[in-house]
Structure formats: C-alpha cells, structure tokens
Amino acid sequence: MLSHHSAKLIKAFIESTSLKINVFLCLRSRLWHQLTVELLEFTLIPCFPSGDNLLQLYEHFISDFEHRINPLSLVEIILRVVRQMSDAQMALNLLEKTWEKVKGDDEAMILCRTAIAAIKIKIGDLQETKKIIEEVDEMLQKLPGVTSVHGRFYDTSSSYYQVVGDHAAYYREALRYLGCTELSDLSMGSQQQRAFTLGLAALLGEGIYNFGELLMHPILNSLRDTENQWLIDTLYAFNSGDVETFFCLKTYWGAQSDLANNEQRLKEKLQLLCLMEMVFTRPANHRQMTFQEVSHQAKVSVNEVEMLVMKALSAGLVKGSIDEVDHKVHMTWVQPRVMDLQQVSGMKERLEAWCADVKNISILVEDHAHEVLG
C-alpha cells in the first residue's frame, strides 16, 4: 500500500511527464524500457529534485521494479537520488547496494564505483579512493571504444590526483577527460579553472616534456586576454625551450607559490626542453653541437653542459654521444612530441629543403649518368 506522500509523488510523475501510456499500464504490460526513459527525463526536471523527493520516489516506487531497469540507467537514476543526500555515509551505502545489483554490467559497475570514489574524495578517504581508481581503470581498459562512463571516470580520477598533488597523473587524466567531453558542456568559469590547473600541472609534472597536446587544445583560449594570459606564454616558452622568455615572465609566474617554490626544478626542466628543441630544429645531417652552443642557448655554464646532456640521455629524451675531448655532442634522435603550429611550420621548411636536395641530386645523377654507364 502506497503512503499518501508516495501517491502524491507518483501522481506528480504521471502529470509532469509526456508518457503516452499510463504508468501503471507500463508496469502491467512490462514496458520497462519506455518507463525507464520517462524516469530518466523526469528526474531531471527542475521542480522535482528537491528535498528528499527523489529518494522517496526510489524507495517507494522504483525499487519495486529496479531489477527490470537497464543497469546503467538504474545507476544514472541512483546518482540523482544521491545528490539529494546530505549524509555521505547514507549515499555510500545506497551506492554500495546498487553496485551489488549491477555487477553483471561493466559500464554500470564502473559508473557506480566512480561515484563512490568521488564521495570518498570529499570525505578524505584517499587510500580507499586510490584502490577504487586503480580497480576501475583496469575495467575501463577492457571496454571497447569510448563510452558515456569514460569522461566521468577521468573527471573523478583527475580530481583525486589533484588532491594528492600528483601533477603528472593529473595532467594525463585531465587531458583524457577533455578528450571525452564537449567543451560547450563546460561553463566558461569551469574551462578557465581547468585550463589553469592543467597549465600548472604541465609545468610541474615530473616527466612531462610534451606540451603540444595542451597548447593545441581550445580550452586554453579561455585564458587568452585574461589576467592569466601569462600561463599560455609560459607554456609556449617551455614548449620551444625558450629560457630567456621564461625568466622575462617571472613577474607573473613568481606570484604563484607552487611555481616559485619549484623554480630550480622548472629551470632544469626548461633546459632539457631547450636541448630537445635544439636537436629537433636542426637537420638530421647537422646535429653536432658544441658545448658552447648548448651553453649559450640553455643558459648554463660550459661546465654544466655535459651533465645536462647526460640527464637528457638517461631520461630517454635524446639519443647520441658526447665527445669530451672536442667538447661536442652528436645527437641522432629526439623524443617525438606533439608540435605546435610554429614547430609544424619549421618542419615544413626542412621537408621542403630536403625535397630540394633530393631533386638536385637526381639532376646531378641524370647529368652524369652517361659517364657511369659508359
């Protein structure tokens, strides 16, 4: 027997939606898909999700036939119910129970576990969050293609890594989130916040020497012509290994405590990027550089050049050899990177020069072919 309050909720449900057939007919005829679609729409209308209305609807109505609902849709509905709960433990209990019910559906399990991780981040249970993130990430790798749950998992995982201060992992997960999300779905404020934290993570993240993917992403446009334009300029300076420009911008990045406190680390990272850019911009047959050239470009003393090159070699950023006698380095390879437009333009020019060399050689061969063939 339905309570008076529950009966009012169901009546509101019937009157507020565009069900083409009576809800009770849906139940009687077992039209679970149609009913699920209407429930998903209904739980989004502004006038209904207030107080504990959704919780009441779930407990006194939906729970009776939840085993008939598509597991992923059920979790979507439960997430809306959970948002009305002020008690985190109650929300976790409901999600844990739901997780047990949807174990046969991978996407539903992933979404449910992701929601549990998000709540645990808020209550500070980071150790358990880490376990869930790692567990769900393994499950996610097995899904074919990109699904509706990918973006929400990456949003939660990036939040976790931001809280624990793992810049490199945050950078990776946040970029994955953006790869699964339409930029138009984010408010301008959210775009600016994400662009700013991504920029800081790129600079501070250990092992991040590839800025091209972020620099080419339209989310950075949210920072253009704002007080944080300096961050874009700093990222471009790092990407091109421009040590001089970086220190010209110190007035701005020096005001950020995270960057100011890691100035030495940033300088060392930038010098490695400078070496990479020197190798990248040179023709493949002209990658021999003197210690003096590296010293001038990377703003290090001549005595520190050998150590700089050794760091780059050990990190797998470049391949080559060091001639300690003649104070020269010979590079044969540089780690591939996502290029910005300026770097693409430079590569275009080198390809054109290479094509011209090939053409000249072919002409030379043609002109002297009779001498070879006799």
PDB file of C-alpha atoms in Angstrom, residues 117-118 120-122 125-138 140-141 152-177 193-194 197-198 200-201 204-206 208 258:
ATOM      1  CA  ALA A 117      35.277   7.290  -5.355  1.00  0.00           C
ATOM      2  CA  ALA A 118      34.013  10.857  -5.829  1.00  0.00           C
ATOM      3  CA  LYS A 120      35.340   9.271  -0.743  1.00  0.00           C
ATOM      4  CA  ILE A 121      37.485  12.093  -2.118  1.00  0.00           C
ATOM      5  CA  LYS A 122      35.128  14.603  -0.476  1.00  0.00           C
ATOM      6  CA  ASP A 125      39.287   8.700   2.386  1.00  0.00           C
ATOM      7  CA  LEU A 126      42.109   8.907  -0.154  1.00  0.00           C
ATOM      8  CA  GLN A 127      43.589   5.468   0.480  1.00  0.00           C
ATOM      9  CA  GLU A 128      40.329   3.733  -0.434  1.00  0.00           C
ATOM     10  CA  THR A 129      39.858   6.144  -3.342  1.00  0.00           C
ATOM     11  CA  LYS A 130      43.241   5.098  -4.752  1.00  0.00           C
ATOM     12  CA  LYS A 131      42.198   1.428  -4.685  1.00  0.00           C
ATOM     13  CA  ILE A 132      38.925   2.174  -6.468  1.00  0.00           C
ATOM     14  CA  ILE A 133      40.618   4.360  -9.103  1.00  0.00           C
ATOM     15  CA  GLU A 134      43.136   1.632  -9.928  1.00  0.00           C
ATOM     16  CA  GLU A 135      40.464  -1.074  -9.977  1.00  0.00           C
ATOM     17  CA  VAL A 136      38.099   0.878 -12.212  1.00  0.00           C
ATOM     18  CA  ASP A 137      40.899   1.953 -14.549  1.00  0.00           C
ATOM     19  CA  GLU A 138      41.644  -1.714 -15.285  1.00  0.00           C
ATOM     20  CA  LEU A 140      37.832   0.720 -18.253  1.00  0.00           C
ATOM     21  CA  GLN A 141      40.697  -0.511 -20.405  1.00  0.00           C
ATOM     22  CA  ARG A 152      33.098  10.820 -15.645  1.00  0.00           C
ATOM     23  CA  PHE A 153      35.793   8.405 -14.521  1.00  0.00           C
ATOM     24  CA  TYR A 154      38.578  10.659 -15.818  1.00  0.00           C
ATOM     25  CA  ASP A 155      36.934  13.647 -14.128  1.00  0.00           C
ATOM     26  CA  THR A 156      36.979  11.801 -10.800  1.00  0.00           C
ATOM     27  CA  SER A 157      40.466  10.332 -11.227  1.00  0.00           C
ATOM     28  CA  SER A 158      41.901  13.749 -12.142  1.00  0.00           C
ATOM     29  CA  SER A 159      40.253  15.227  -9.024  1.00  0.00           C
ATOM     30  CA  TYR A 160      41.925  12.541  -6.913  1.00  0.00           C
ATOM     31  CA  TYR A 161      45.379  13.178  -8.372  1.00  0.00           C
ATOM     32  CA  GLN A 162      44.885  16.918  -7.929  1.00  0.00           C
ATOM     33  CA  VAL A 163      44.104  16.407  -4.239  1.00  0.00           C
ATOM     34  CA  VAL A 164      47.151  14.190  -3.649  1.00  0.00           C
ATOM     35  CA  GLY A 165      49.406  16.542  -5.632  1.00  0.00           C
ATOM     36  CA  ASP A 166      50.457  14.134  -8.388  1.00  0.00           C
ATOM     37  CA  HIS A 167      50.870  16.705 -11.176  1.00  0.00           C
ATOM     38  CA  ALA A 168      51.859  14.304 -13.939  1.00  0.00           C
ATOM     39  CA  ALA A 169      48.961  11.908 -13.280  1.00  0.00           C
ATOM     40  CA  TYR A 170      46.514  14.817 -13.005  1.00  0.00           C
ATOM     41  CA  TYR A 171      47.744  16.194 -16.343  1.00  0.00           C
ATOM     42  CA  ARG A 172      47.244  12.811 -18.023  1.00  0.00           C
ATOM     43  CA  GLU A 173      43.766  12.175 -16.588  1.00  0.00           C
ATOM     44  CA  ALA A 174      42.543  15.743 -17.108  1.00  0.00           C
ATOM     45  CA  LEU A 175      43.520  15.637 -20.786  1.00  0.00           C
ATOM     46  CA  ARG A 176      41.716  12.319 -21.137  1.00  0.00           C
ATOM     47  CA  TYR A 177      38.640  13.892 -19.568  1.00  0.00           C
ATOM     48  CA  GLN A 193      39.751  26.713 -13.923  1.00  0.00           C
ATOM     49  CA  ARG A 194      40.623  23.511 -15.754  1.00  0.00           C
ATOM     50  CA  THR A 197      45.284  23.795 -13.301  1.00  0.00           C
ATOM     51  CA  LEU A 198      46.264  21.863 -16.432  1.00  0.00           C
ATOM     52  CA  LEU A 200      50.385  24.380 -13.797  1.00  0.00           C
ATOM     53  CA  ALA A 201      50.383  20.564 -13.877  1.00  0.00           C
ATOM     54  CA  LEU A 204      55.303  20.957 -12.541  1.00  0.00           C
ATOM     55  CA  GLY A 205      54.601  17.398 -13.651  1.00  0.00           C
ATOM     56  CA  GLU A 206      57.598  15.098 -13.479  1.00  0.00           C
ATOM     57  CA  ILE A 208      56.146  15.838 -18.837  1.00  0.00           C
ATOM     58  CA  ASP A 258      53.687  26.373  -6.486  1.00  0.00           C
TER      59      ASP A 258
END
